[in-house]
XYZ file of C-alpha atoms in Angstrom:
269
model
C -22.254 27.798 4.722
C -20.287 26.191 1.880
C -18.887 22.765 2.650
C -15.117 22.628 2.904
C -13.410 20.362 0.371
C -12.217 17.058 1.732
C -8.461 16.652 2.075
C -6.551 13.527 1.032
C -2.857 12.831 1.574
C -1.267 10.066 -0.507
C 2.285 8.807 -0.145
C 3.856 7.768 -3.428
C 1.328 9.500 -5.714
C 3.908 10.409 -8.351
C 3.171 7.271 -10.395
C 1.275 3.991 -10.536
C -1.513 3.251 -8.080
C -0.894 6.390 -6.024
C -1.193 8.601 -9.106
C -4.358 6.785 -10.187
C -5.911 7.269 -6.741
C -4.945 10.955 -6.815
C -6.726 11.418 -10.167
C -9.849 9.666 -8.901
C -9.943 11.751 -5.724
C -9.467 14.994 -7.648
C -12.449 14.028 -9.795
C -14.458 13.628 -6.580
C -13.570 17.139 -5.452
C -10.840 16.392 -2.915
C -7.822 18.557 -2.253
C -5.008 16.053 -2.841
C -1.454 16.120 -1.501
C 1.310 13.882 -2.843
C 4.086 13.020 -0.392
C 6.995 11.507 -2.288
C 10.487 12.175 -3.563
C 9.103 12.968 -7.029
C 6.424 15.403 -8.141
C 2.989 14.186 -9.169
C 2.440 14.933 -12.879
C -1.304 15.467 -12.426
C -2.402 19.116 -12.452
C -4.161 20.041 -9.236
C -2.223 17.700 -6.959
C -0.030 19.494 -4.415
C 3.355 17.764 -4.227
C 5.418 17.939 -1.046
C 8.865 16.390 -1.216
C 9.053 13.622 1.361
C 11.175 10.539 1.905
C 9.041 8.227 4.056
C 12.217 6.986 5.756
C 12.956 10.500 7.044
C 11.089 11.572 10.170
C 12.099 15.178 9.500
C 10.658 15.042 5.968
C 7.437 13.478 7.229
C 6.987 15.992 10.045
C 7.692 18.884 7.689
C 5.254 17.631 5.058
C 2.377 17.169 7.488
C 3.103 20.560 9.052
C 2.620 22.108 5.594
C -0.625 20.187 5.103
C -1.854 21.439 8.489
C -0.889 25.007 7.598
C -2.657 24.905 4.224
C -5.688 22.728 4.942
C -6.059 22.120 8.666
C -7.255 18.545 9.117
C -7.025 15.466 6.900
C -10.026 13.405 5.828
C -8.129 10.573 4.141
C -4.592 9.205 4.378
C -3.508 6.637 1.785
C -0.162 5.031 2.615
C 0.920 3.763 -0.774
C 4.687 4.309 -0.996
C 6.638 1.072 -1.215
C 8.734 -1.195 -3.387
C 9.728 -4.843 -3.772
C 12.796 -7.035 -3.672
C 13.111 -10.625 -4.826
C 15.597 -13.423 -4.288
C 16.292 -16.345 -1.994
C 16.152 -15.578 1.723
C 19.536 -17.281 2.082
C 21.230 -14.863 -0.312
C 19.396 -11.632 0.565
C 21.684 -9.010 2.079
C 20.660 -7.908 5.572
C 20.750 -4.256 4.528
C 18.362 -4.912 1.628
C 15.820 -6.666 3.848
C 16.056 -3.930 6.485
C 15.670 -1.176 3.893
C 12.520 -2.830 2.520
C 10.918 -2.864 5.961
C 12.060 0.700 6.593
C 10.064 1.855 3.558
C 7.160 -0.600 3.378
C 6.374 -0.895 7.085
C 8.099 1.724 9.210
C 7.476 4.414 6.588
C 3.749 3.693 6.869
C 3.879 3.678 10.673
C 5.727 7.019 10.768
C 3.315 8.678 8.346
C 0.274 7.459 10.269
C 1.818 8.664 13.523
C 2.318 12.169 12.108
C -1.094 12.246 10.434
C -3.214 11.164 13.404
C -3.540 14.608 15.052
C -4.811 15.942 11.702
C -7.126 12.977 11.125
C -8.669 13.526 14.552
C -9.463 17.163 13.744
C -10.912 16.726 10.246
C -14.581 16.411 11.339
C -15.714 17.063 7.760
C -19.459 16.440 7.780
C -20.468 13.115 9.316
C -17.323 11.173 8.480
C -14.221 11.103 10.663
C -10.741 10.644 9.212
C -9.831 7.457 7.372
C -6.626 5.523 6.713
C -6.005 3.105 3.849
C -2.740 1.195 3.649
C -1.766 -0.468 0.380
C -1.233 -4.117 1.227
C -1.077 -7.182 -1.006
C -2.597 -10.621 -1.447
C 0.981 -11.742 -0.722
C 0.244 -10.858 2.910
C -1.985 -13.944 3.022
C -0.136 -16.137 0.508
C 3.587 -15.611 1.088
C 5.277 -15.865 -2.312
C 8.524 -17.847 -2.616
C 11.534 -15.659 -3.394
C 9.483 -12.629 -2.349
C 9.602 -13.510 1.328
C 10.505 -10.065 2.636
C 7.955 -8.234 0.500
C 5.269 -10.712 1.599
C 6.290 -10.314 5.247
C 6.203 -6.510 5.047
C 2.627 -6.629 3.739
C 1.569 -9.155 6.385
C 2.959 -6.745 8.979
C 0.838 -3.949 7.479
C -2.276 -6.103 7.813
C -1.527 -6.615 11.503
C -0.871 -2.899 11.957
C -4.211 -2.057 10.330
C -6.085 -4.537 12.542
C -4.538 -3.176 15.725
C -5.042 0.455 14.697
C -8.675 -0.166 13.824
C -9.372 -0.971 17.464
C -7.015 1.625 18.920
C -8.574 4.451 16.895
C -12.216 3.417 17.309
C -12.569 5.944 20.142
C -11.945 8.710 17.586
C -14.144 7.086 14.905
C -11.095 6.858 12.613
C -11.503 3.882 10.285
C -8.559 1.855 8.979
C -8.402 -0.498 5.997
C -5.642 -2.691 4.561
C -6.362 -2.877 0.818
C -4.835 -6.162 -0.334
C -4.092 -5.805 -4.029
C -3.577 -8.542 -6.562
C -1.363 -8.125 -9.626
C -1.379 -4.602 -11.071
C 0.264 -3.259 -14.241
C 2.590 -0.493 -13.019
C 6.254 0.461 -12.995
C 6.548 -1.532 -9.753
C 7.557 -4.598 -11.765
C 10.543 -2.936 -13.444
C 11.520 -1.154 -10.219
C 11.749 -4.382 -8.206
C 15.270 -4.981 -6.892
C 16.164 -8.507 -7.993
C 18.988 -10.813 -7.069
C 19.484 -14.187 -8.707
C 22.300 -15.188 -6.373
C 22.162 -18.938 -5.766
C 19.888 -19.612 -8.753
C 22.047 -22.513 -9.926
C 22.075 -23.983 -6.422
C 18.269 -23.733 -6.323
C 17.907 -25.456 -9.686
C 16.791 -22.319 -11.528
C 13.763 -21.857 -9.262
C 14.609 -18.229 -8.452
C 14.643 -17.066 -12.067
C 11.533 -19.128 -12.911
C 9.640 -17.732 -9.947
C 10.529 -14.109 -10.707
C 9.637 -14.597 -14.375
C 6.247 -16.025 -13.378
C 5.586 -13.128 -10.993
C 6.468 -10.543 -13.619
C 4.240 -12.200 -16.217
C 1.295 -12.099 -13.797
C 1.952 -8.457 -12.924
C 2.198 -7.327 -16.541
C -1.130 -9.033 -17.227
C -2.758 -7.675 -14.088
C -5.311 -4.988 -13.324
C -4.805 -1.442 -14.584
C -3.598 1.140 -12.076
C -6.576 3.368 -12.930
C -9.055 0.601 -12.073
C -7.315 -0.015 -8.750
C -7.138 3.715 -7.986
C -10.883 4.051 -8.534
C -11.518 1.006 -6.343
C -9.449 2.484 -3.523
C -11.544 5.655 -3.728
C -14.751 3.644 -3.529
C -13.411 1.876 -0.448
C -12.592 5.240 1.137
C -16.139 6.499 0.591
C -17.931 3.487 2.063
C -20.051 4.272 5.092
C -18.083 1.630 6.943
C -14.724 0.581 5.531
C -13.695 -3.061 5.964
C -10.580 -3.569 8.061
C -9.255 -5.755 5.258
C -10.346 -5.681 1.631
C -9.111 -7.754 -1.314
C -8.937 -5.966 -4.682
C -9.201 -8.203 -7.745
C -11.771 -10.925 -8.455
C -9.555 -14.016 -8.498
C -7.648 -12.811 -5.442
C -10.904 -12.537 -3.504
C -11.412 -16.203 -4.324
C -7.873 -17.062 -3.205
C -8.334 -15.260 0.111
C -11.712 -16.943 0.624
C -10.156 -20.353 -0.033
C -7.403 -19.557 2.473
C -10.056 -19.758 5.181
C -11.121 -23.212 4.053
C -8.029 -25.072 2.878
C -5.412 -26.590 5.203
C -2.287 -24.430 5.345
C -0.089 -27.220 4.023
C -2.271 -27.486 0.908
C -2.329 -23.694 0.472
C 1.451 -23.580 0.574
C 1.734 -26.450 -1.901
C -0.555 -24.640 -4.356
C 1.509 -21.438 -4.107
C 4.672 -23.448 -4.701
C 3.167 -24.992 -7.842
C 2.137 -21.561 -9.098
C 5.462 -19.805 -8.606
C 8.239 -22.402 -8.845
């Protein structure tokens, strides 16, 4: 009997890292679904309009995936965005909206996908979940406090889920990315309120972050890496993507926290 094609669902595959992962998975023979508000430009990817903040959209999208493909072999929760600015001057609504997308959007998608991940049973591998996290989850970046916190929350979610879902042999990985060249940089919602009060540190920090991002890894390289993670016999619960960031995360286990924080401050302020 002919093997059924594996099925991957990616949130936010209309551009950037999600699009790159979609291309890499297509090349590996997957059926790929894009769940986002915009269509994926790559031929062969099935786009389903979905706002990850809308439970109705999410439920409807996964119902269509179930109707067309049955189970899911791989879920990549990639949709997200960033805000920057001083905690003191960040509007409550902006911070709440960030968590609604970056954290609760991931939680809601996983919740809807789990019945389909449990029924995939494609060959020897059970369903898998990868959440796009960040090295900022380990090293909280000044003036990106809420983005850093949302990614730290995703790491905790992945750790807890990894144990909860072990009964079903569903593996979970938080892929902590370093700087990547994508439209994420230009899409970041920035506020420089209070910059004069903070001695220009806000604008300097954001400028430094953007310089690092524009000189970062290519989205295609990261997309291919995510696919390689997904196809490991045993996915790590947490994986750092990017050579120097692996070193940073390793050092975080050795250096006193006060020294770690001082180094981050020197880098970004």
